Short mmCIF file of N, CA and C in Angstrom, two decimals:
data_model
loop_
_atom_site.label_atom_id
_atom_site.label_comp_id
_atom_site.label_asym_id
_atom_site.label_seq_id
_atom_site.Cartn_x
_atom_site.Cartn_y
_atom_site.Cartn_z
N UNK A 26 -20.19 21.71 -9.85
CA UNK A 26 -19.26 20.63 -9.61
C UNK A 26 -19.45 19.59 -10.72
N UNK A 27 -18.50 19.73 -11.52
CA UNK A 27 -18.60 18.53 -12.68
C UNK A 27 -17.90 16.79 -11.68
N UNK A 28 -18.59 16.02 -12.71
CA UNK A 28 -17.94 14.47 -12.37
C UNK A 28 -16.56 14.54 -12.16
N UNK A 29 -16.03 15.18 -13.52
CA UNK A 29 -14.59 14.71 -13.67
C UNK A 29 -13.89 15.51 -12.69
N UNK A 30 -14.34 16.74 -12.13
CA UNK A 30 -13.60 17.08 -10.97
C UNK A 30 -13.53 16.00 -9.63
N UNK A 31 -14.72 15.13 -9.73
CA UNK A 31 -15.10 14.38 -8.73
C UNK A 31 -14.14 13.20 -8.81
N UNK A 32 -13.60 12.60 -9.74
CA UNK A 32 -12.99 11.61 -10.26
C UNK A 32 -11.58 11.86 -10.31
N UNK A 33 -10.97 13.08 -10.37
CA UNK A 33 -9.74 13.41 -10.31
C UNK A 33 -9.80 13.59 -8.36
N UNK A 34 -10.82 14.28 -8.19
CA UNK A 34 -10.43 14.21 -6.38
C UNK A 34 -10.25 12.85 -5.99
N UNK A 35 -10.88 12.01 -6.54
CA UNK A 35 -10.88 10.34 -5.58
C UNK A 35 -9.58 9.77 -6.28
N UNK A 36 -9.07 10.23 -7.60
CA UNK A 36 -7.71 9.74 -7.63
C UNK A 36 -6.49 10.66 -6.78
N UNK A 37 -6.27 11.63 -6.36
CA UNK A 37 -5.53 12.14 -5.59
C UNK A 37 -5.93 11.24 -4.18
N UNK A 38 -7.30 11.54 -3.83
CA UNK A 38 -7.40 10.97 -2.45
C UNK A 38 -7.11 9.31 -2.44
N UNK A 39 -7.10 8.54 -3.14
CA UNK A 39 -6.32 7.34 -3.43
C UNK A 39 -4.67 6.68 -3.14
N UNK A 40 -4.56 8.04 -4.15
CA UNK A 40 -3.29 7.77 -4.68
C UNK A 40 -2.13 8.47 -3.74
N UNK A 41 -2.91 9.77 -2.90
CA UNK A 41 -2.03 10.35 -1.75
C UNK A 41 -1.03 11.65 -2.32
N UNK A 42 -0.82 11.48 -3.67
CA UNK A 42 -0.19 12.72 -4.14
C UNK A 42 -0.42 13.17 -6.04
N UNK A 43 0.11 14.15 -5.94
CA UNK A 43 -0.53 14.61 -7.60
C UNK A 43 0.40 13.76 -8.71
N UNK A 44 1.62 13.31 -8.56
CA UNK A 44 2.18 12.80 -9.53
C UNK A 44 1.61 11.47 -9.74
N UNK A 45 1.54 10.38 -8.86
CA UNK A 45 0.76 9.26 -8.62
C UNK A 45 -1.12 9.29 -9.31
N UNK A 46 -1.31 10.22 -9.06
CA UNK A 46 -2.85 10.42 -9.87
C UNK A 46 -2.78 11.20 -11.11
N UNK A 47 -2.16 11.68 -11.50
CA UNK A 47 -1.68 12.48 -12.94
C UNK A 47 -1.29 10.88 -13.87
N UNK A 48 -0.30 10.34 -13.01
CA UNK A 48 0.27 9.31 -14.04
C UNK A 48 -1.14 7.92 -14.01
N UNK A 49 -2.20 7.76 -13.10
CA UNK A 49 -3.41 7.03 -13.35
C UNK A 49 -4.17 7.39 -14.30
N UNK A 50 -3.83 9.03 -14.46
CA UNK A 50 -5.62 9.68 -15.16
C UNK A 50 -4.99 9.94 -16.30
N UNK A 51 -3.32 10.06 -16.90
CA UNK A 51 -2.96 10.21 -17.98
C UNK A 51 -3.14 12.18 -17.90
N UNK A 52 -2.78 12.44 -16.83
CA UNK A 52 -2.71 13.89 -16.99
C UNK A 52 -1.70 14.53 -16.46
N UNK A 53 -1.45 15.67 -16.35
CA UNK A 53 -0.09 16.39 -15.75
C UNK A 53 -0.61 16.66 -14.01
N UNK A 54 -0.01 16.80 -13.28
CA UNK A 54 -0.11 17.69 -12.22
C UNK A 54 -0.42 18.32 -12.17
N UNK A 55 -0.20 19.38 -12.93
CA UNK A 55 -0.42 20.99 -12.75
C UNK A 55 -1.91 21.32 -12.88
N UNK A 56 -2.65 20.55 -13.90
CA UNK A 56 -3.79 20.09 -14.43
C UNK A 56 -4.84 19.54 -13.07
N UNK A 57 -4.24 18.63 -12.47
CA UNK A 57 -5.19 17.85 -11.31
C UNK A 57 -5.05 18.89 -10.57
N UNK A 58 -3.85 19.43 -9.98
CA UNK A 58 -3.63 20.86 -9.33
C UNK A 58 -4.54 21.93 -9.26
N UNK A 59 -5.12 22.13 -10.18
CA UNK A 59 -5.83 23.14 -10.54
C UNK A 59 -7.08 23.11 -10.70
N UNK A 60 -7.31 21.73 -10.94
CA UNK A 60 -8.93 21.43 -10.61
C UNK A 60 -9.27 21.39 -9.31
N UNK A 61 -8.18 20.54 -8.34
CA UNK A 61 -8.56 20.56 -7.06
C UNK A 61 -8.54 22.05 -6.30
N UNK A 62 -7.64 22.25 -6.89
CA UNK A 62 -7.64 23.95 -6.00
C UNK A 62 -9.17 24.68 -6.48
N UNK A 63 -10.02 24.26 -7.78
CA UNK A 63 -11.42 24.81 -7.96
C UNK A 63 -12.39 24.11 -7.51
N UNK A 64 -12.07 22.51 -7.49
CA UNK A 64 -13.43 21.61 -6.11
C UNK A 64 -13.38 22.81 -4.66
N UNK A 65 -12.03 22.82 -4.09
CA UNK A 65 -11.89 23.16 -3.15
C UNK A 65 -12.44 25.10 -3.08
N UNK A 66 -12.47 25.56 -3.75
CA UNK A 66 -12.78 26.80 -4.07
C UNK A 66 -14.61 26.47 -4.48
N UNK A 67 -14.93 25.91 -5.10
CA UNK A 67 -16.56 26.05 -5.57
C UNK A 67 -17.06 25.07 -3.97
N UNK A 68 -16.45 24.27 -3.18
CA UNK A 68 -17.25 23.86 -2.06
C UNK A 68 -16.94 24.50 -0.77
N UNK A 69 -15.87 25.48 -1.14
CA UNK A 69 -15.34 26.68 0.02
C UNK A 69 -15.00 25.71 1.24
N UNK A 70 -14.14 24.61 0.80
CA UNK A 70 -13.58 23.45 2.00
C UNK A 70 -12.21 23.61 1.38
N UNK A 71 -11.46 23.22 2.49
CA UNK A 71 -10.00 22.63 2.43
C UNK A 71 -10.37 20.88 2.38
N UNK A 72 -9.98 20.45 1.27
CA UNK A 72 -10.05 18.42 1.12
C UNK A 72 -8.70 18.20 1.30
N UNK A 73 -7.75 18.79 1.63
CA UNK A 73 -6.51 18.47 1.44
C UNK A 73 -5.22 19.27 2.19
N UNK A 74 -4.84 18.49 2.94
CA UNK A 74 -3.38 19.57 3.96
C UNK A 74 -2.06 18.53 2.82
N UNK A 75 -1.73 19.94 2.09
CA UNK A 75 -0.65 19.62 1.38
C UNK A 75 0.83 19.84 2.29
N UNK A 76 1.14 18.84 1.42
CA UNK A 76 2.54 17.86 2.64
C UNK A 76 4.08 17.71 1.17
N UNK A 77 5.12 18.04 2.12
CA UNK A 77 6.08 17.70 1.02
C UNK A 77 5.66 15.85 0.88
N UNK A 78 5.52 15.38 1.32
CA UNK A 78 5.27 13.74 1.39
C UNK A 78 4.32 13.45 1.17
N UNK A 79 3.40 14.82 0.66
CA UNK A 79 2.17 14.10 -0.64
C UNK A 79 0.77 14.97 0.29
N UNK A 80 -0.19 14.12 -0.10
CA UNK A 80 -1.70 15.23 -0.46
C UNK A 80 -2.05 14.70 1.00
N UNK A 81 -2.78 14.59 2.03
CA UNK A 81 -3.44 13.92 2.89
C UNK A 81 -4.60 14.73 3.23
N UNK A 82 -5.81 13.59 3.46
CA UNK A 82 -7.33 13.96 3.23
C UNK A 82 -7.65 15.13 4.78
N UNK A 83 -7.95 15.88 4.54
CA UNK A 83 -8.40 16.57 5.79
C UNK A 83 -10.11 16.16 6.53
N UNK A 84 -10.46 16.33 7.73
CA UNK A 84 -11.62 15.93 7.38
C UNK A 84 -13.02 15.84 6.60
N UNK A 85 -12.75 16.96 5.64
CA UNK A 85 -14.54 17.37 5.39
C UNK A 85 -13.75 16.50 4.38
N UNK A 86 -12.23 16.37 3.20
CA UNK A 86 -12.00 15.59 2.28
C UNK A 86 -12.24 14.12 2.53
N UNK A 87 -12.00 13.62 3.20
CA UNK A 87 -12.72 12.16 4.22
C UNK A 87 -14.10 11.70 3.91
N UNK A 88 -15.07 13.20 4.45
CA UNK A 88 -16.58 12.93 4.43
C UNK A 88 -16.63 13.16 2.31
N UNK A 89 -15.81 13.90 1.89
CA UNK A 89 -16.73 14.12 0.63
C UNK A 89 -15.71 12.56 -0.43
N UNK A 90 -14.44 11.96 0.16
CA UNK A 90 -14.04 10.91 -0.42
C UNK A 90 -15.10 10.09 -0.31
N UNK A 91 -15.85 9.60 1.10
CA UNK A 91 -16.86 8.73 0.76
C UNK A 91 -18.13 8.84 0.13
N UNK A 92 -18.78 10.29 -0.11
CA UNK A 92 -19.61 10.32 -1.02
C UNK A 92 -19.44 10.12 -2.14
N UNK A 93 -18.31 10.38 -2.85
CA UNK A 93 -17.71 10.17 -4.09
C UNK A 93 -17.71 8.30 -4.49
N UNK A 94 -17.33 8.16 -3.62
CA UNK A 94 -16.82 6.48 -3.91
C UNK A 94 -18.59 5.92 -3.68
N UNK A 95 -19.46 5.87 -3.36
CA UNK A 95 -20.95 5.78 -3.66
C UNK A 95 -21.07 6.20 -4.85
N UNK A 96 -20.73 7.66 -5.43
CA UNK A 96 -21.22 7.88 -6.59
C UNK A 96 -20.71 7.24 -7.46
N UNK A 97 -19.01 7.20 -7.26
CA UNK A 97 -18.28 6.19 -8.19
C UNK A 97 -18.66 4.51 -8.69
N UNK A 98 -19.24 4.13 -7.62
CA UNK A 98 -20.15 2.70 -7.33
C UNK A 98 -21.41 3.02 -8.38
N UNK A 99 -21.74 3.70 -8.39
CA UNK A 99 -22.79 4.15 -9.13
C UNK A 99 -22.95 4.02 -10.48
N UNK A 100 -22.05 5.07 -10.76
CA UNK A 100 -21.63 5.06 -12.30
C UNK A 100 -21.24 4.17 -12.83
N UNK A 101 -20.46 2.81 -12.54
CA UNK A 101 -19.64 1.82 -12.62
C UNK A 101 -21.05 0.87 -13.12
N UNK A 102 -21.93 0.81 -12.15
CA UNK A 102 -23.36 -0.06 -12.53
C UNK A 102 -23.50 0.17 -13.15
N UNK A 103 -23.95 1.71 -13.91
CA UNK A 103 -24.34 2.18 -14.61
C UNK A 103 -23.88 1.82 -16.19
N UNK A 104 -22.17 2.32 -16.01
CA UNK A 104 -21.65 1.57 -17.06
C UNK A 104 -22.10 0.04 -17.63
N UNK A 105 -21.65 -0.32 -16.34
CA UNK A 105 -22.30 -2.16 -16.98
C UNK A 105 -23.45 -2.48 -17.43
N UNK A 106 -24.44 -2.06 -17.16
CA UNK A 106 -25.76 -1.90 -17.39
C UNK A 106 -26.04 -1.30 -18.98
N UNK A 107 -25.30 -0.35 -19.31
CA UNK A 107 -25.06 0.13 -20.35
C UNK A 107 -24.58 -0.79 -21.30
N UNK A 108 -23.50 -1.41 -21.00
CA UNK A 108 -22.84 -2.35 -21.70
C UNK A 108 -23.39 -4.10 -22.17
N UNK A 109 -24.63 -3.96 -21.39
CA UNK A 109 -25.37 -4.98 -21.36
C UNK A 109 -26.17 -4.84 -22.75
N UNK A 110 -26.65 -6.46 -23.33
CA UNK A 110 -27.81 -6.34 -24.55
C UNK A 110 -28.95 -5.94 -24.03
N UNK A 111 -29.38 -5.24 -24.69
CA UNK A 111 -30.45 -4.49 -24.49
C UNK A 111 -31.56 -5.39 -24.59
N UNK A 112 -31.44 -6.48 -24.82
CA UNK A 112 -32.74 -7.59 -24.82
C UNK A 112 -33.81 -7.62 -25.98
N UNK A 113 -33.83 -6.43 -26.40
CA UNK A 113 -34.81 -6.45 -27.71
C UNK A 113 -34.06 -7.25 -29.09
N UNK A 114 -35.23 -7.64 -29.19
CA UNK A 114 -34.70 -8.12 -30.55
C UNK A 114 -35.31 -7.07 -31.77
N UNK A 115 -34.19 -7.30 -32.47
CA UNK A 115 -34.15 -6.88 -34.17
C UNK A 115 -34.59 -7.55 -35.13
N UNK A 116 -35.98 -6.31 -35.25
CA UNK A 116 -36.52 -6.92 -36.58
C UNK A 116 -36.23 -6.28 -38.14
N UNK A 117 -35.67 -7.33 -38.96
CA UNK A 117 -35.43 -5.95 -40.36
C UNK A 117 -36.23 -6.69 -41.39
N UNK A 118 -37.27 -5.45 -42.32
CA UNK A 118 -38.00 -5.80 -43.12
C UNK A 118 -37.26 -5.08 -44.26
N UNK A 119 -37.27 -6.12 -45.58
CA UNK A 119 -37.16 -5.54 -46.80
C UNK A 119 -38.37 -5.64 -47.66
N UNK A 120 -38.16 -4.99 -48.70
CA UNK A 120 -39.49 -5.05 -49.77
C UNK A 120 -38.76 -4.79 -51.24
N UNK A 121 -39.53 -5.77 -51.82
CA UNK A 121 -39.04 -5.74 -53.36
C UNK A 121 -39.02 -4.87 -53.99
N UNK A 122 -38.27 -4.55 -55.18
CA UNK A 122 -39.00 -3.84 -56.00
C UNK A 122 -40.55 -3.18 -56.93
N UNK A 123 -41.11 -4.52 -56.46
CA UNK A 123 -42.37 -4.48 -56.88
C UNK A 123 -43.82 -3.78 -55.88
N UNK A 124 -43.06 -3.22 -54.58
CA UNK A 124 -43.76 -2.13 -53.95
C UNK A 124 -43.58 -0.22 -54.38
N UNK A 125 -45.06 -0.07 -53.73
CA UNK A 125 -44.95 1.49 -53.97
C UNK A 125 -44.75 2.37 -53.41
#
């Protein structure tokens, strides 16, 4: 189970249907389509009772939306934390020409 499968499920489960999360993630349908049909295949669950009126979470998709959104919380720290100065300071030494 990669992230980004994890991240395309919580935008469907968000967003309620594939065109609505295709046009968030900058991807096609067919694309989110096909990943979810392999979450759902590599965790041998149904996350999703597909509806002409869009995606809706089934239960085990429910229990694994909220693990996701923890992990998503996660990563997000993570990012920022990342994005933070690292606190060390920079030291730069030069030397003249007159070393060997």
């Amino acid at each position: 189970m990669e992230l980004k499968q994890l991240r395309i499920f919580l935008a469907v489960a968000c967003e309620g249907s594939l065109n609505a999360a295709a046009n968030r993630l900058s991807a096609s349908p067919a694309t989110l389509s096909r990943r979810i049909n392999q979450l759902e295949k590599q965790t041998g669950r149904a996350l999703f009772h597909r509806q002409p009126s869009g995606y809706e979470l089934t239960s085990d998709g429910a229990s694994l939306r909220e693990r996701v959104l923890v992990l998503d919380a996660v990563r997000a720290e993570l990012a920022e934390w990342l994005a933070e100065p690292s606190g060390r300071a920079t030291v730069r030494l030069s030397a003249g020409t007159w070393t060997c």
